[in-house]
Rosetta silent file (secondary structure, phi, psi, omega in degrees, C-alpha in Angstrom):
SEQUENCE: MRLQVYLARSGYGSRRKCEDLIREGRVRVNSFVATLGMKVTENDKVELDGHIVSKTDKKIYVMLNKPRDYLVSKGDERGRKTVFDLLTMDDDIKKSLFSVGRLDFDTTGLLLFTNDGLFAHKLAHPRGDIEKTYVAKIRGIINRPAMAKLRRGLRVPIKFGHRVGNYKTMPAKVRLMNKGKSFSMLEIVIKEGKKRQIRQMLKTVGFPVISLQRIQIANLSLGRLELGKWRYLKIICLHQCPKLIQVHLYQAVL
SCORE:     score description
SCORE:     0.000 S_00000001
   1 L     0.000  134.782  178.381  -60.858   71.479   36.634 S_00000001
   2 E   -68.154  147.010 -171.972  -58.864   68.949   34.608 S_00000001
   3 H   -59.093  -42.730 -178.713  -56.797   70.479   31.841 S_00000001
   4 H   -63.917  -32.323  176.586  -58.458   68.595   28.965 S_00000001
   5 H   -69.515  -42.874  178.662  -61.862   69.788   30.182 S_00000001
   6 H   -59.122  -44.507  179.994  -60.596   73.368   30.397 S_00000001
   7 H   -65.281  -43.054 -179.226  -59.293   73.182   26.821 S_00000001
   8 H   -63.476  -42.083 -179.726  -62.516   71.657   25.496 S_00000001
   9 H   -71.060  -19.668  176.689  -64.647   74.309   27.191 S_00000001
  10 L   -84.186   -3.317  174.489  -62.354   76.952   25.730 S_00000001
  11 L    96.037   22.262 -176.490  -63.298   75.724   22.261 S_00000001
  12 L  -100.799   23.317  175.679  -60.233   73.704   21.250 S_00000001
  13 L   115.819 -175.171  178.059  -62.061   70.556   20.240 S_00000001
  14 L   -68.670  166.724  179.313  -63.567   67.513   21.903 S_00000001
  15 H   -60.588  -40.159  179.151  -62.162   66.265   25.211 S_00000001
  16 H   -63.872  -41.769  177.583  -60.432   63.414   23.381 S_00000001
  17 H   -61.553  -41.671 -179.979  -58.882   65.836   20.911 S_00000001
  18 H   -67.455  -34.112  174.840  -57.646   67.990   23.795 S_00000001
  19 H   -62.323  -39.026  177.924  -56.137   64.939   25.472 S_00000001
  20 H   -63.764  -40.069  178.708  -54.183   64.305   22.264 S_00000001
  21 H   -60.352  -39.625  179.806  -52.913   67.896   22.306 S_00000001
  22 H   -68.764  -44.827  179.696  -51.616   67.379   25.841 S_00000001
  23 H   -60.586  -33.690 -178.940  -49.981   64.044   24.994 S_00000001
  24 L   -76.516   -2.566  178.062  -48.231   65.674   22.026 S_00000001
  25 L    76.350   20.095 -176.624  -46.589   68.170   24.380 S_00000001
  26 L   -89.641   -6.893 -175.912  -48.265   71.162   22.735 S_00000001
  27 E  -111.474  134.853  175.973  -49.840   72.477   25.949 S_00000001
  28 E  -123.508  144.738  174.607  -48.027   74.386   28.712 S_00000001
  29 E  -123.152  118.528 -177.658  -49.317   75.480   32.110 S_00000001
  30 L    54.438   41.894  175.575  -47.459   78.336   33.758 S_00000001
  31 L    76.623    0.221  178.216  -44.624   77.835   31.210 S_00000001
  32 E  -106.315  143.379  178.083  -44.197   74.112   32.038 S_00000001
  33 E   -60.441  128.652 -174.781  -45.140   71.283   29.655 S_00000001
  34 L   -77.819  158.195  174.471  -48.495   69.938   30.785 S_00000001
  35 L  -121.585  150.610 -176.803  -49.326   66.350   31.663 S_00000001
  36 L   -62.810  131.091  176.536  -52.593   64.556   31.042 S_00000001
  37 L    93.979   -9.002 -179.840  -55.051   64.817   33.916 S_00000001
  38 L   -66.228  155.020 -177.033  -53.424   67.748   35.697 S_00000001
  39 E  -103.412  145.773  179.137  -55.794   70.313   37.210 S_00000001
  40 L  -132.772  161.592  174.892  -55.901   74.023   36.450 S_00000001
  41 L  -124.354  175.903  179.383  -57.756   77.069   37.726 S_00000001
  42 L   -63.166  -19.959 -178.198  -58.746   80.383   36.169 S_00000001
  43 L   -85.725   -9.750 -179.528  -55.529   81.863   37.606 S_00000001
  44 L   -80.923  148.485  176.227  -53.237   79.504   35.678 S_00000001
  45 L   -94.529  110.024 -178.309  -51.607   80.561   32.415 S_00000001
  46 E  -107.377  130.473 -179.257  -52.487   77.915   29.807 S_00000001
  47 E  -126.562  142.335  173.344  -50.815   77.973   26.389 S_00000001
  48 E  -123.088  120.134 -177.928  -51.359   75.913   23.252 S_00000001
  49 L    52.588   36.178  177.163  -48.589   76.029   20.656 S_00000001
  50 L    85.433   -1.989 -179.732  -47.287   79.179   22.340 S_00000001
  51 E  -107.527  136.031 -178.642  -50.661   80.984   22.278 S_00000001
  52 E   -67.790  132.134  177.640  -52.547   81.798   25.476 S_00000001
  53 L   -89.755  121.597  178.203  -55.794   79.884   25.866 S_00000001
  54 L  -120.593  129.831  178.074  -58.612   82.122   27.034 S_00000001
  55 L   -69.439  138.538  179.663  -62.037   80.809   27.898 S_00000001
  56 L  -143.018  141.026  175.632  -64.781   82.497   25.965 S_00000001
  57 L   -91.195   -7.435 -179.034  -68.537   82.162   25.850 S_00000001
  58 L   -84.696  111.265 -178.775  -68.655   83.789   22.411 S_00000001
  59 L   -88.512  136.510 -176.603  -68.956   80.993   19.871 S_00000001
  60 L  -121.944  137.668 -179.656  -67.604   81.650   16.390 S_00000001
  61 E  -133.424  130.126 -176.110  -68.459   79.754   13.207 S_00000001
  62 E  -132.919  139.335  173.699  -66.734   80.312    9.856 S_00000001
  63 E  -113.707  132.861  177.224  -67.228   78.804    6.404 S_00000001
  64 E  -121.763  140.291  169.760  -64.395   78.754    3.841 S_00000001
  65 E   -95.643   94.453 -171.755  -64.483   77.764    0.178 S_00000001
  66 E   -70.804  130.371  172.389  -61.104   76.015    0.159 S_00000001
  67 L   -82.016  171.901  171.921  -58.964   76.154   -3.011 S_00000001
  68 L   -65.335  159.017  170.823  -56.624   73.370   -4.172 S_00000001
  69 L    63.901   31.732  170.881  -53.109   73.108   -2.763 S_00000001
  70 L  -120.981  131.984 -178.682  -53.899   74.463    0.704 S_00000001
  71 E   -84.712  136.282  176.652  -53.115   72.357    3.752 S_00000001
  72 L   -85.726   84.603 -176.787  -55.765   72.037    6.470 S_00000001
  73 L  -164.613  159.504  177.993  -53.412   72.921    9.311 S_00000001
  74 L   -82.037  -13.417  179.361  -52.325   75.949   11.330 S_00000001
  75 L  -166.447  165.895 -178.876  -48.760   75.595   10.073 S_00000001
  76 L  -146.820  127.003 -178.653  -46.501   73.451    7.928 S_00000001
  77 L   -64.558  -24.185 -178.765  -42.832   72.582    8.401 S_00000001
  78 L   -90.167    1.931  175.340  -42.411   72.403    4.603 S_00000001
  79 L    78.600   15.549  178.644  -43.695   75.946    4.133 S_00000001
  80 L   -74.477  156.355  178.420  -46.832   75.024    2.211 S_00000001
  81 L   -67.844  143.401  177.393  -49.839   77.336    2.228 S_00000001
  82 E  -119.848  162.540 -178.741  -52.486   76.562    4.840 S_00000001
  83 H   -63.295  -25.683  179.902  -56.193   77.344    5.019 S_00000001
  84 H   -70.350  -19.747  174.195  -55.514   79.699    7.932 S_00000001
  85 H   -64.930  -23.528 -177.004  -53.599   81.943    5.524 S_00000001
  86 H   -87.555  -13.763 -177.667  -56.961   82.633    3.870 S_00000001
  87 L   -86.720   92.637 -175.514  -58.747   83.719    7.065 S_00000001
  88 L   -87.821   69.062 -178.452  -58.178   87.485    6.965 S_00000001
  89 L  -128.795  177.609  177.910  -59.564   88.251   10.390 S_00000001
  90 L   -56.237  136.700 -175.798  -58.227   89.509   13.707 S_00000001
  91 H   -59.083  -37.589 -179.494  -55.338   87.304   14.879 S_00000001
  92 H   -63.647  -36.998  177.183  -56.897   86.713   18.297 S_00000001
  93 H   -69.543  -46.021 -177.805  -60.041   85.341   16.659 S_00000001
  94 H   -59.811  -41.188 -178.327  -58.078   83.239   14.183 S_00000001
  95 H   -63.996  -25.416 -178.201  -55.941   81.692   16.934 S_00000001
  96 H   -82.938  -11.192 -173.614  -59.071   80.484   18.743 S_00000001
  97 L   -91.812  152.139  170.052  -60.414   78.607   15.704 S_00000001
  98 E  -138.648  157.056 -178.039  -59.859   75.031   14.590 S_00000001
  99 E   -79.516  147.071  175.471  -61.161   73.227   11.528 S_00000001
 100 E   -94.938  101.227 -173.668  -64.143   70.889   11.740 S_00000001
 101 L    75.507 -164.921 -175.035  -62.834   67.824    9.964 S_00000001
 102 L  -141.684  167.320  166.261  -60.459   68.079    7.034 S_00000001
 103 L  -132.596  143.399  178.975  -60.201   68.290    3.256 S_00000001
 104 L   -60.498  158.226 -179.393  -57.361   66.748    1.267 S_00000001
 105 L   -52.896  -39.840 -175.941  -54.618   69.020   -0.054 S_00000001
 106 L  -102.024   14.197  176.306  -55.970   68.727   -3.615 S_00000001
 107 L  -103.988  141.734 -179.419  -59.689   68.835   -2.727 S_00000001
 108 E  -107.936  171.867  169.038  -61.676   72.067   -2.870 S_00000001
 109 E   115.380 -155.786 -166.920  -64.877   73.284   -1.276 S_00000001
 110 E   -71.784  123.503  175.286  -66.681   73.723    2.016 S_00000001
 111 E  -135.693  132.260 -178.517  -64.598   73.744    5.186 S_00000001
 112 E  -104.509  147.719  174.312  -65.876   74.876    8.592 S_00000001
 113 E  -129.795  149.747  178.052  -63.980   76.495   11.473 S_00000001
 114 E  -160.700  170.714  166.921  -65.147   77.146   15.013 S_00000001
 115 L  -115.251   12.693 -176.748  -64.119   77.562   18.641 S_00000001
 116 L   -99.960   99.642 -175.958  -67.148   75.513   19.727 S_00000001
 117 H   -62.868  -39.283 -179.322  -65.904   72.064   20.703 S_00000001
 118 H   -64.915  -44.314  178.011  -69.363   70.547   21.141 S_00000001
 119 H   -59.521  -47.093 -178.961  -70.505   71.742   17.722 S_00000001
 120 H   -61.877  -42.734 -178.478  -67.339   70.362   16.092 S_00000001
 121 H   -63.148  -45.657 -178.290  -67.681   67.030   17.859 S_00000001
 122 H   -65.922  -35.211 -176.498  -71.313   66.533   16.836 S_00000001
 123 H   -77.725  -33.902 -173.194  -70.621   67.506   13.242 S_00000001
 124 H   -95.127  -18.751 -174.262  -67.457   65.452   12.756 S_00000001
 125 L   -69.019  133.436 -178.044  -68.245   62.320   14.770 S_00000001
 126 H   -57.058  -30.627 -178.943  -68.989   59.262   12.544 S_00000001
 127 H   -79.663   -3.064 -178.426  -72.001   58.363   14.700 S_00000001
 128 H   -73.575  -11.456  175.870  -73.502   61.783   14.082 S_00000001
 129 L    60.529   37.869 -177.103  -75.105   60.543   10.853 S_00000001
 130 L   -96.079  127.287  179.996  -74.124   63.770    9.085 S_00000001
 131 L   -83.973  134.754  173.128  -74.231   63.798    5.288 S_00000001
 132 E  -117.851  128.749 -173.895  -71.359   65.388    3.338 S_00000001
 133 E  -108.926  130.315 -178.027  -72.009   66.102   -0.332 S_00000001
 134 E  -125.615  153.544  169.885  -69.260   66.114   -2.959 S_00000001
 135 E  -116.118  122.204 -177.426  -69.033   66.684   -6.702 S_00000001
 136 E  -117.083  129.263  169.325  -66.436   64.473   -8.396 S_00000001
 137 E   -97.719  121.962 -173.915  -65.160   64.742  -11.959 S_00000001
 138 E  -120.878  156.339 -179.905  -63.829   61.320  -12.915 S_00000001
 139 E   -83.056  123.401  178.554  -61.904   59.891  -15.841 S_00000001
 140 L   103.847  168.748  178.708  -64.095   57.709  -18.068 S_00000001
 141 L   -98.479  109.958 -174.759  -67.826   57.070  -18.514 S_00000001
 142 L   -67.744  148.262 -178.210  -69.075   55.398  -15.359 S_00000001
 143 L  -113.482  171.417 -175.999  -71.293   52.327  -15.700 S_00000001
 144 H   -64.736  -41.803  178.199  -74.161   50.911  -13.664 S_00000001
 145 H   -58.726  -39.734  178.887  -72.170   48.108  -11.961 S_00000001
 146 H   -66.102  -42.342  178.009  -69.648   50.662  -10.641 S_00000001
 147 H   -60.543  -41.173 -178.622  -72.453   52.945   -9.420 S_00000001
 148 H   -64.226  -40.339  178.883  -74.059   49.979   -7.645 S_00000001
 149 H   -63.555  -42.541  178.914  -70.802   49.112   -5.836 S_00000001
 150 H   -62.479  -40.095 -178.202  -70.402   52.690   -4.632 S_00000001
 151 H   -69.953  -34.486 -179.411  -73.979   52.731   -3.372 S_00000001
 152 H   -77.599  -29.677 -169.640  -73.648   49.420   -1.511 S_00000001
 153 L   103.392  144.359 -176.867  -70.273   50.140    0.037 S_00000001
 154 L  -150.552  164.569 -179.598  -66.985   48.485   -0.889 S_00000001
 155 E   -87.026  129.119 -178.798  -63.579   47.657    0.525 S_00000001
 156 E  -135.450  153.337  175.597  -60.901   50.268   -0.131 S_00000001
 157 E   -77.817  123.181  178.904  -57.351   50.846    1.154 S_00000001
 158 E  -125.250  134.385 -179.628  -57.365   53.602    3.789 S_00000001
 159 E   -83.302  125.106  174.796  -54.290   54.889    5.601 S_00000001
 160 E  -117.085  100.761 -176.495  -54.541   54.833    9.408 S_00000001
 161 L    66.558 -119.565 -178.932  -51.437   56.512   10.796 S_00000001
 162 L  -100.334    5.242  179.415  -48.466   54.622    9.365 S_00000001
 163 E  -121.995  157.741  178.222  -50.392   51.570    8.219 S_00000001
 164 E  -109.624  126.127 -179.932  -52.883   50.922    5.432 S_00000001
 165 E  -110.080  159.453  177.513  -56.055   49.033    6.298 S_00000001
 166 E   -94.694  100.020 -168.682  -58.716   47.356    4.167 S_00000001
 167 E  -104.928  134.219  176.715  -61.772   49.458    5.069 S_00000001
 168 E   -92.822  116.688 -178.533  -65.420   48.716    4.196 S_00000001
 169 L   -76.283  154.626  174.451  -67.208   51.963    3.357 S_00000001
 170 L   -74.706  160.682  175.988  -70.789   52.676    4.377 S_00000001
 171 L   -56.389  142.976 -179.001  -73.453   52.873    1.636 S_00000001
 172 L  -121.938  154.810  170.446  -73.287   56.127   -0.344 S_00000001
 173 E   -91.873  128.446 -176.641  -75.759   58.103   -2.415 S_00000001
 174 E  -133.130  129.795  179.981  -74.455   58.470   -5.972 S_00000001
 175 E  -133.999  130.789  175.453  -76.011   60.438   -8.822 S_00000001
 176 E   -77.447  117.843 -177.451  -74.733   60.934  -12.361 S_00000001
 177 E   -91.807  -38.937 -173.921  -74.864   64.674  -13.006 S_00000001
 178 E  -166.611  162.758  174.391  -73.263   64.913  -16.439 S_00000001
 179 E  -153.170  150.175  177.031  -70.882   63.150  -18.804 S_00000001
 180 L  -119.493 -159.199 -178.778  -68.647   64.010  -21.728 S_00000001
 181 L   -69.965  -30.922 -174.342  -66.620   62.004  -24.214 S_00000001
 182 L  -135.155   13.616 -178.474  -63.999   61.008  -21.654 S_00000001
 183 E  -148.991  163.753  174.285  -65.312   62.007  -18.226 S_00000001
 184 E  -132.492  150.839  175.209  -68.289   61.791  -15.873 S_00000001
 185 E  -114.233  123.497 -177.932  -69.563   64.189  -13.182 S_00000001
 186 E  -119.688  145.630  165.500  -70.962   62.568  -10.045 S_00000001
 187 E  -102.585  124.845 -176.828  -72.687   63.828   -6.933 S_00000001
 188 E  -124.824  129.092  179.240  -71.657   61.631   -3.997 S_00000001
 189 E  -117.925  121.964  178.927  -73.122   61.820   -0.495 S_00000001
 190 E  -127.843  165.346  178.364  -71.357   60.016    2.362 S_00000001
 191 L  -115.209   10.930  179.564  -71.612   60.018    6.159 S_00000001
 192 L  -116.921 -171.745  177.580  -67.947   59.268    6.776 S_00000001
 193 L  -165.678   45.610  178.131  -64.735   61.139    6.165 S_00000001
 194 L   -67.585  158.194 -176.405  -61.764   58.783    6.030 S_00000001
 195 L   -60.521  121.483  178.027  -58.573   60.104    4.477 S_00000001
 196 L    56.150   33.069 -173.957  -58.935   60.290    0.674 S_00000001
 197 H   -61.674  -51.477 -176.905  -61.997   58.053    0.960 S_00000001
 198 H   -64.624  -39.071  177.448  -63.921   59.164   -2.127 S_00000001
 199 H   -60.736  -41.913  179.726  -60.780   59.109   -4.269 S_00000001
 200 H   -69.991  -37.597  177.695  -60.063   55.555   -3.145 S_00000001
 201 H   -59.775  -47.293 -177.060  -63.673   54.477   -3.707 S_00000001
 202 H   -71.880  -35.822  176.380  -63.668   55.737   -7.282 S_00000001
 203 H   -63.767  -38.468 -178.641  -60.189   54.375   -8.004 S_00000001
 204 H   -63.906  -35.505  179.328  -61.287   50.955   -6.735 S_00000001
 205 L   -89.927    6.088  171.680  -64.174   50.802   -9.232 S_00000001
 206 L    93.230   17.739 -178.848  -61.856   51.909  -12.055 S_00000001
 207 L  -132.650   85.175 -176.227  -62.678   55.610  -12.403 S_00000001
 208 L   -63.907  150.722 -176.795  -59.921   57.816  -10.950 S_00000001
 209 E   -78.395  134.495  170.680  -60.752   61.330   -9.764 S_00000001
 210 E   -91.563  -45.838  176.506  -59.789   64.345  -11.864 S_00000001
 211 E  -149.862  153.369 -177.247  -61.166   66.890   -9.386 S_00000001
 212 E  -141.652  132.145 -179.268  -63.157   66.762   -6.166 S_00000001
 213 E  -134.176  134.021  171.338  -65.206   69.454   -4.410 S_00000001
 214 E   -92.526  126.545 -175.062  -67.252   69.353   -1.197 S_00000001
 215 E  -111.399  -13.984 -175.536  -70.365   71.476   -1.648 S_00000001
 216 E  -158.958  143.938  169.411  -72.442   70.751    1.464 S_00000001
 217 E  -128.380  123.103 -172.614  -72.333   69.488    5.072 S_00000001
 218 L    52.326 -123.189  177.374  -75.734   68.662    6.555 S_00000001
 219 L  -105.222   17.387  175.778  -77.813   71.624    5.312 S_00000001
 220 E   -92.674  118.947 -178.522  -74.850   74.031    5.146 S_00000001
 221 E  -122.439  160.020 -178.465  -73.960   74.740    1.525 S_00000001
 222 L   -64.429  -32.606 -176.277  -71.414   76.975   -0.182 S_00000001
 223 L    59.577 -129.704 -178.507  -74.063   79.013   -1.951 S_00000001
 224 L   -97.977   13.897 -179.106  -72.376   81.890   -3.798 S_00000001
 225 L   -64.916  122.501 -175.573  -69.239   81.915   -1.657 S_00000001
 226 L   -74.254  156.145  178.885  -66.302   82.387   -4.028 S_00000001
 227 L   -59.409  129.861  179.621  -63.252   80.129   -4.083 S_00000001
 228 L    85.786   -3.068 -179.185  -60.718   81.226   -1.466 S_00000001
 229 L  -102.773  161.053  179.843  -63.259   83.422    0.365 S_00000001
 230 E  -136.181  164.114  175.592  -64.795   82.963    3.816 S_00000001
 231 E  -151.883  154.404  174.318  -67.771   84.221    5.777 S_00000001
 232 E   -76.198  148.793  171.163  -69.080   84.079    9.313 S_00000001
 233 E  -112.567  135.289  172.041  -72.004   81.804   10.126 S_00000001
 234 E  -103.448  110.657 -179.007  -74.505   82.766   12.763 S_00000001
 235 E   -81.155  113.150 -179.237  -75.856   79.579   14.269 S_00000001
 236 E   -80.048  -42.057 -175.940  -79.461   80.244   15.206 S_00000001
 237 E  -151.190  125.533  174.837  -80.258   76.820   16.546 S_00000001
 238 L  -114.267  102.924 -179.916  -78.145   73.703   17.117 S_00000001
 239 L   -77.723  173.592  177.095  -80.427   70.777   17.843 S_00000001
 240 L   -61.087  -31.862  174.890  -79.229   67.494   19.300 S_00000001
 241 L   -99.948  111.294 -174.752  -79.156   66.233   15.739 S_00000001
 242 H   -65.019  -10.971  176.060  -76.862   68.557   13.741 S_00000001
 243 H   -61.965  -18.532 -177.471  -78.706   67.638   10.533 S_00000001
 244 H  -100.791   17.787  179.066  -81.246   70.209   11.709 S_00000001
 245 L   -57.120  131.606  174.022  -78.767   73.060   12.059 S_00000001
 246 E  -112.322  128.694 -176.435  -80.420   76.337   11.110 S_00000001
 247 E  -132.062  154.647  170.887  -78.072   79.100   10.055 S_00000001
 248 E  -123.322  120.741 -178.521  -78.180   82.632    8.822 S_00000001
 249 E   -86.865  136.660  176.513  -75.197   83.646    6.703 S_00000001
 250 E  -152.310  147.163  175.358  -73.910   87.143    6.996 S_00000001
 251 L   -87.827  126.343 -176.525  -70.779   89.089    6.126 S_00000001
 252 L  -155.277  162.723  171.324  -69.464   90.774    9.247 S_00000001
 253 L  -118.806  117.388 -178.421  -66.405   91.905   11.112 S_00000001
 254 L   -76.420    0.000    0.000  -66.412   90.781   14.747 S_00000001
């Protein structure tokens, strides 16, 4: 079995994601740095970032209500707090998980973790047609022309690696929830997830973000989950279209 396939079946992301892990030199086989396309068997010792990769048929799904100022990463060279610091579970379980998509450092709300590569791929892939719902508090009283631009889609600067591109966003659903003397509260639903996309969209129409929270992915919502807390999700049924995911939330210790 090719190494990237072995990693994907072990729950470490899509095959393409696993290929990237190998290219980055993060994977070792029998203590040697792995190369893309090499073959492995059940008898080989496979490690990712120094942790042994073990194939498992037990799929795990976790929801976190992410606070501000936490990095969506397993570690940080600058010593910043990461979302994995908040997952107070058995280390072996935690090591098998990866995040489904990302949230910006200063964005709060719903973040999913799993060891199920197929589930993660279907949920995060742009062609999956999956709606992500956010609540944005913005500076100023938004007007109808700005709302119309957000709904139609507009060109915004998005960082791709080390370069910034002029990206045309897909149409979004936008609803005015509330407004005060100097701010507005919006509900924004998008099917993409480019880096700092919503912040750039709102900045482009002249209403910079004060705070941003993701409250829902497909039909998975935060509910009463407190900020900084997590819970297991039991996936009852994953249809070909993840918009139809049916889940039962429960507090448990695996």
